[in-house]
Coordinates of N, CA and C in Angstrom, one line a residue:
M1 N -8.3 0.7 22.4 CA -8.2 2.1 21.9 C -8.4 2.0 20.4
A2 N -7.8 1.1 19.7 CA -7.9 1.0 18.2 C -9.3 0.7 17.8
L3 N -10.0 -0.1 18.6 CA -11.4 -0.4 18.3 C -12.3 0.9 18.4
L4 N -12.0 1.7 19.4 CA -12.7 3.0 19.6 C -12.5 3.9 18.4
V5 N -11.2 4.0 17.9 CA -10.9 4.8 16.7 C -11.6 4.3 15.5
Q6 N -11.6 3.0 15.3 CA -12.4 2.4 14.2 C -13.8 2.7 14.2
L7 N -14.4 2.6 15.4 CA -15.8 2.9 15.6 C -16.1 4.4 15.3
I8 N -15.3 5.3 15.7 CA -15.5 6.7 15.4 C -15.3 6.9 13.9
E9 N -14.4 6.3 13.3 CA -14.2 6.5 11.8 C -15.4 5.9 11.1
W10 N -15.9 4.8 11.5 CA -17.1 4.2 10.9 C -18.3 5.1 11.0
E11 N -18.5 5.7 12.2 CA -19.6 6.6 12.4 C -19.5 7.8 11.5
E12 N -18.3 8.3 11.3 CA -18.0 9.4 10.4 C -18.3 9.0 8.9
V13 N -18.0 7.8 8.5 CA -18.3 7.3 7.2 C -19.8 7.3 7.0
M14 N -20.5 6.8 8.0 CA -22.0 6.7 7.9 C -22.6 8.1 7.8
L15 N -22.1 9.0 8.6 CA -22.7 10.4 8.5 C -22.3 11.0 7.1
E16 N -21.2 10.6 6.5 CA -20.8 11.1 5.2 C -21.8 10.5 4.1
K17 N -22.1 9.2 4.3 CA -23.0 8.6 3.3 C -24.4 9.3 3.4
F18 N -24.9 9.6 4.6 CA -26.2 10.2 4.8 C -26.1 11.7 4.2
T19 N -25.0 12.3 4.4 CA -24.9 13.7 3.9 C -24.9 13.6 2.4
L20 N -24.2 12.6 1.8 CA -24.2 12.4 0.4 C -25.7 12.2 -0.1
M21 N -26.5 11.4 0.6 CA -27.9 11.2 0.2 C -28.6 12.6 0.2
Q22 N -28.3 13.4 1.2 CA -29.0 14.7 1.3 C -28.7 15.5 0.1
S23 N -27.5 15.6 -0.4 CA -27.2 16.4 -1.6 C -27.7 15.8 -2.9
E24 N -27.6 14.4 -2.9 CA -28.1 13.7 -4.1 C -29.6 13.9 -4.3
I25 N -30.4 13.8 -3.3 CA -31.8 14.0 -3.4 C -32.1 15.3 -4.0
A26 N -31.5 16.4 -3.5 CA -31.7 17.7 -4.0 C -31.4 17.9 -5.5
Q27 N -30.5 17.0 -6.0 CA -30.1 17.1 -7.4 C -30.9 16.2 -8.3
R28 N -31.9 15.4 -7.8 CA -32.6 14.5 -8.6 C -34.1 14.8 -8.5
P29 N -34.6 15.6 -9.5 CA -36.0 16.0 -9.5 C -37.0 14.8 -9.4
H30 N -36.7 13.7 -10.0 CA -37.7 12.6 -9.9 C -37.8 12.1 -8.5
L31 N -36.7 12.1 -7.7 CA -36.9 11.8 -6.3 C -37.7 12.8 -5.5
L32 N -37.5 14.0 -5.8 CA -38.3 15.1 -5.1 C -39.8 14.9 -5.4
R33 N -40.1 14.5 -6.7 CA -41.5 14.2 -7.0 C -42.0 13.0 -6.3
L34 N -41.2 12.0 -6.3 CA -41.6 10.7 -5.6 C -41.9 11.0 -4.1
G35 N -41.0 11.8 -3.5 CA -41.1 12.0 -2.0 C -41.9 13.3 -1.6
A36 N -42.6 13.9 -2.6 CA -43.2 15.2 -2.3 C -44.2 15.1 -1.1
L37 N -44.8 14.0 -0.9 CA -45.7 13.8 0.2 C -45.1 13.1 1.4
F38 N -43.8 12.9 1.4 CA -43.1 12.2 2.5 C -42.5 13.2 3.4
S39 N -43.1 13.3 4.6 CA -42.5 14.2 5.7 C -42.5 13.4 7.0
D40 N -41.5 12.6 7.2 CA -41.5 11.7 8.4 C -40.1 11.5 8.8
T41 N -39.9 11.0 10.0 CA -38.6 10.6 10.5 C -38.5 9.1 10.5
V42 N -37.3 8.6 9.9 CA -37.1 7.2 9.8 C -35.8 6.9 10.6
L43 N -35.9 5.8 11.3 CA -34.7 5.3 12.0 C -34.0 4.3 11.1
V44 N -32.7 4.5 10.9 CA -31.9 3.5 10.3 C -30.9 3.1 11.4
Q45 N -31.0 1.8 11.8 CA -30.1 1.3 12.8 C -29.1 0.3 12.2
I46 N -27.9 0.6 12.4 CA -26.8 -0.2 11.8 C -26.0 -0.8 13.0
D47 N -26.1 -2.1 13.2 CA -25.6 -2.7 14.4 C -26.3 -2.0 15.6
E48 N -25.5 -1.4 16.5 CA -26.1 -0.7 17.6 C -26.2 0.8 17.4
E49 N -25.7 1.3 16.3 CA -25.8 2.7 16.1 C -27.1 3.1 15.4
E50 N -27.7 4.2 15.9 CA -28.9 4.7 15.4 C -28.7 6.1 14.7
F51 N -29.4 6.2 13.5 CA -29.4 7.4 12.7 C -30.8 7.7 12.4
Y52 N -31.2 8.9 12.8 CA -32.6 9.4 12.5 C -32.6 10.3 11.3
L53 N -33.3 9.9 10.2 CA -33.3 10.6 9.0 C -34.7 11.3 8.9
T54 N -34.6 12.7 9.0 CA -35.9 13.4 8.9 C -36.1 14.0 7.5
F55 N -37.2 13.6 6.9 CA -37.5 14.0 5.6 C -38.7 15.1 5.7
E56 N -38.5 16.1 4.9 CA -39.6 17.1 4.7 C -39.9 17.3 3.2
K57 N -41.1 16.8 2.8 CA -41.5 16.9 1.4 C -40.5 16.4 0.5
G58 N -39.9 15.2 0.8 CA -38.9 14.6 0.0 C -37.5 15.0 0.2
H59 N -37.3 16.1 0.8 CA -35.9 16.5 1.1 C -35.4 15.8 2.4
L60 N -34.2 15.4 2.4 CA -33.6 14.9 3.6 C -33.1 16.1 4.4
F61 N -34.0 16.5 5.4 CA -33.8 17.8 6.1 C -32.8 17.7 7.2
D62 N -32.7 16.5 7.9 CA -31.8 16.4 9.0 C -31.4 15.0 9.2
V63 N -30.1 14.8 9.6 CA -29.6 13.5 10.0 C -29.1 13.6 11.5
T64 N -29.7 12.9 12.4 CA -29.3 12.9 13.8 C -28.8 11.5 14.2
Q65 N -27.6 11.5 14.7 CA -27.0 10.3 15.2 C -27.2 10.1 16.7
G66 N -27.4 8.9 17.1 CA -27.5 8.7 18.6 C -28.7 7.9 19.0
L67 N -28.5 7.3 20.1 CA -29.5 6.5 20.7 C -30.5 7.3 21.4
S68 N -31.8 7.3 21.0 CA -32.8 8.1 21.6 C -34.1 7.4 21.5
R69 N -34.6 6.9 22.6 CA -35.9 6.2 22.6 C -37.0 7.2 22.5
K70 N -36.7 8.5 22.7 CA -37.7 9.5 22.8 C -38.0 10.1 21.4
T71 N -37.1 9.9 20.5 CA -37.2 10.5 19.1 C -38.4 9.7 18.4
P72 N -39.4 10.5 18.0 CA -40.5 9.8 17.3 C -40.0 9.4 15.9
R73 N -40.5 8.2 15.4 CA -40.1 7.8 14.1 C -41.3 7.1 13.5
T74 N -41.4 7.1 12.2 CA -42.5 6.5 11.5 C -42.3 5.0 11.4
F75 N -41.1 4.7 10.9 CA -40.7 3.3 10.7 C -39.2 3.2 10.9
A76 N -38.7 1.9 11.0 CA -37.3 1.7 11.2 C -36.8 0.7 10.2
M77 N -35.6 0.8 9.8 CA -34.9 -0.2 9.0 C -33.6 -0.5 9.8
R78 N -33.5 -1.8 10.1 CA -32.4 -2.2 11.0 C -31.6 -3.3 10.2
T79 N -30.2 -3.1 10.2 CA -29.4 -4.1 9.6 C -28.0 -4.0 10.2
D80 N -27.1 -4.8 9.7 CA -25.7 -4.8 10.3 C -24.8 -4.1 9.2
A81 N -23.7 -3.6 9.7 CA -22.7 -2.8 8.9 C -22.2 -3.6 7.7
E82 N -21.9 -4.9 7.9 CA -21.4 -5.7 6.7 C -22.5 -5.8 5.6
A83 N -23.7 -6.1 6.0 CA -24.8 -6.2 5.0 C -25.1 -4.9 4.3
L84 N -25.0 -3.8 5.1 CA -25.2 -2.5 4.5 C -24.1 -2.1 3.5
S85 N -22.9 -2.5 3.9 CA -21.7 -2.2 3.0 C -21.9 -3.0 1.7
E86 N -22.4 -4.2 1.8 CA -22.6 -5.0 0.5 C -23.8 -4.4 -0.2
F87 N -24.8 -3.9 0.4 CA -26.0 -3.3 -0.2 C -25.5 -2.0 -1.0
W88 N -24.6 -1.3 -0.5 CA -24.1 -0.1 -1.1 C -23.0 -0.3 -2.2
T89 N -22.6 -1.5 -2.4 CA -21.6 -1.7 -3.5 C -22.3 -1.5 -4.8
A90 N -21.4 -1.2 -5.8 CA -22.0 -0.9 -7.2 C -22.8 -2.0 -7.7
R91 N -22.4 -3.3 -7.5 CA -23.1 -4.4 -7.9 C -23.3 -5.4 -6.8
P92 N -24.3 -5.2 -5.9 CA -24.4 -6.1 -4.7 C -24.8 -7.5 -5.1
K93 N -24.4 -8.4 -4.2 CA -24.7 -9.8 -4.4 C -26.3 -10.0 -4.3
P94 N -26.8 -11.1 -4.9 CA -28.2 -11.3 -4.8 C -28.7 -11.3 -3.4
G95 N -29.8 -10.7 -3.1 CA -30.4 -10.6 -1.8 C -29.9 -9.3 -1.1
F96 N -28.8 -8.8 -1.5 CA -28.3 -7.6 -0.9 C -28.6 -6.3 -1.7
H97 N -29.3 -6.6 -2.8 CA -29.7 -5.5 -3.8 C -30.9 -4.7 -3.3
D98 N -31.6 -5.1 -2.3 CA -32.9 -4.5 -2.0 C -33.1 -4.6 -0.5
I99 N -33.8 -3.6 0.1 CA -34.0 -3.6 1.5 C -34.8 -4.8 2.0
F100 N -35.8 -5.3 1.2 CA -36.5 -6.5 1.5 C -35.7 -7.7 1.3
G101 N -34.7 -7.7 0.4 CA -33.8 -8.8 0.2 C -33.0 -9.0 1.5
L102 N -32.6 -7.9 2.2 CA -31.8 -8.0 3.4 C -32.7 -8.7 4.5
V103 N -34.0 -8.3 4.5 CA -34.9 -8.9 5.4 C -35.0 -10.4 5.2
K104 N -35.2 -10.8 3.9 CA -35.3 -12.2 3.5 C -34.1 -13.0 3.9
L105 N -32.9 -12.4 3.8 CA -31.7 -13.1 4.1 C -31.5 -13.2 5.6
G106 N -32.3 -12.5 6.4 CA -32.1 -12.4 7.8 C -31.1 -11.4 8.3
R107 N -30.7 -10.5 7.4 CA -29.7 -9.5 7.7 C -30.3 -8.1 7.9
G108 N -31.7 -8.0 7.9 CA -32.3 -6.8 8.1 C -33.7 -7.0 8.7
R109 N -34.2 -5.9 9.2 CA -35.6 -5.9 9.8 C -36.2 -4.6 9.6
I110 N -37.5 -4.6 9.3 CA -38.2 -3.3 9.1 C -39.4 -3.4 10.0
D111 N -39.6 -2.3 10.8 CA -40.7 -2.3 11.7 C -41.3 -0.9 11.9
G112 N -42.4 -0.8 12.5 CA -43.1 0.5 12.7 C -44.3 0.6 11.8
N113 N -44.6 1.8 11.3 CA -45.7 2.0 10.4 C -45.4 1.5 9.0
I114 N -45.6 0.3 8.7 CA -45.3 -0.3 7.4 C -46.1 0.3 6.3
L115 N -47.3 0.8 6.6 CA -48.2 1.4 5.6 C -47.5 2.7 5.1
A116 N -46.9 3.5 6.0 CA -46.1 4.7 5.5 C -45.0 4.3 4.6
L117 N -44.3 3.2 5.0 CA -43.2 2.8 4.1 C -43.7 2.3 2.7
V118 N -44.8 1.6 2.7 CA -45.3 1.1 1.4 C -45.8 2.2 0.6
K119 N -46.4 3.2 1.2 CA -46.9 4.4 0.4 C -45.7 5.1 -0.3
N120 N -44.6 5.0 0.3 CA -43.4 5.8 -0.2 C -42.3 4.8 -0.5
L121 N -42.6 3.6 -0.9 CA -41.6 2.5 -1.0 C -40.6 2.9 -2.1
R122 N -41.0 3.3 -3.3 CA -40.0 3.5 -4.3 C -39.1 4.7 -3.9
F123 N -39.6 5.7 -3.3 CA -38.8 6.8 -2.8 C -37.8 6.4 -1.8
F124 N -38.2 5.6 -0.8 CA -37.3 5.2 0.3 C -36.2 4.3 -0.3
K125 N -36.6 3.3 -1.1 CA -35.7 2.4 -1.7 C -34.6 3.1 -2.5
E126 N -35.0 4.0 -3.3 CA -34.1 4.8 -4.2 C -33.2 5.7 -3.3
V127 N -33.7 6.3 -2.3 CA -32.9 7.1 -1.4 C -31.8 6.2 -0.7
M128 N -32.2 5.1 -0.2 CA -31.3 4.2 0.5 C -30.2 3.7 -0.5
A129 N -30.5 3.6 -1.8 CA -29.5 3.1 -2.7 C -28.6 4.2 -3.3
L130 N -28.8 5.4 -3.0 CA -28.1 6.5 -3.5 C -26.5 6.4 -3.4
P131 N -26.0 5.9 -2.2 CA -24.6 5.7 -2.1 C -24.0 4.7 -3.2
R132 N -24.9 3.8 -3.6 CA -24.5 2.8 -4.6 C -24.2 3.5 -5.9
A133 N -24.9 4.5 -6.3 CA -24.7 5.2 -7.6 C -23.3 5.9 -7.5
N134 N -22.9 6.4 -6.3 CA -21.6 7.0 -6.1 C -20.5 6.0 -6.2
E135 N -20.8 4.8 -5.8 CA -19.8 3.7 -5.9 C -19.6 3.3 -7.4
E136 N -20.7 3.3 -8.2 CA -20.5 3.1 -9.6 C -19.7 4.1 -10.3
A137 N -19.9 5.4 -9.9 CA -19.2 6.5 -10.5 C -17.7 6.4 -10.2
L138 N -17.3 5.9 -9.0 CA -15.9 5.8 -8.6 C -15.3 4.6 -9.2
G139 N -16.0 3.5 -9.3 CA -15.5 2.2 -9.8 C -15.5 2.1 -11.2

């Protein structure tokens, strides 16, 4: 029962992080410029949990949680909760500072339409690092 409660709390924390991203993007004009041509759905898989982030012209329009093989996505970023937690710290350890660093360490995987990712790489990397800025403000 305690494990189930921890899992539910963890899912709520993740949804909170993605909601934070949603509001932070809207407050950062440079991100909206970078993502102006990005209107796609991205799968972020953390351990076995899936979160679908739907972007519309750079805005994080919707966050949907849940396992769905039918949800179309452009590309996916997959990692584990521990690695993502380190990635989101104010000063991550070497290798945990970047999404490709996670891949190089064997703690992440990126698949799908890599060209779409590369075309919007700076935007996506900065969006994924937004919770890190919040950690810096708190710490």
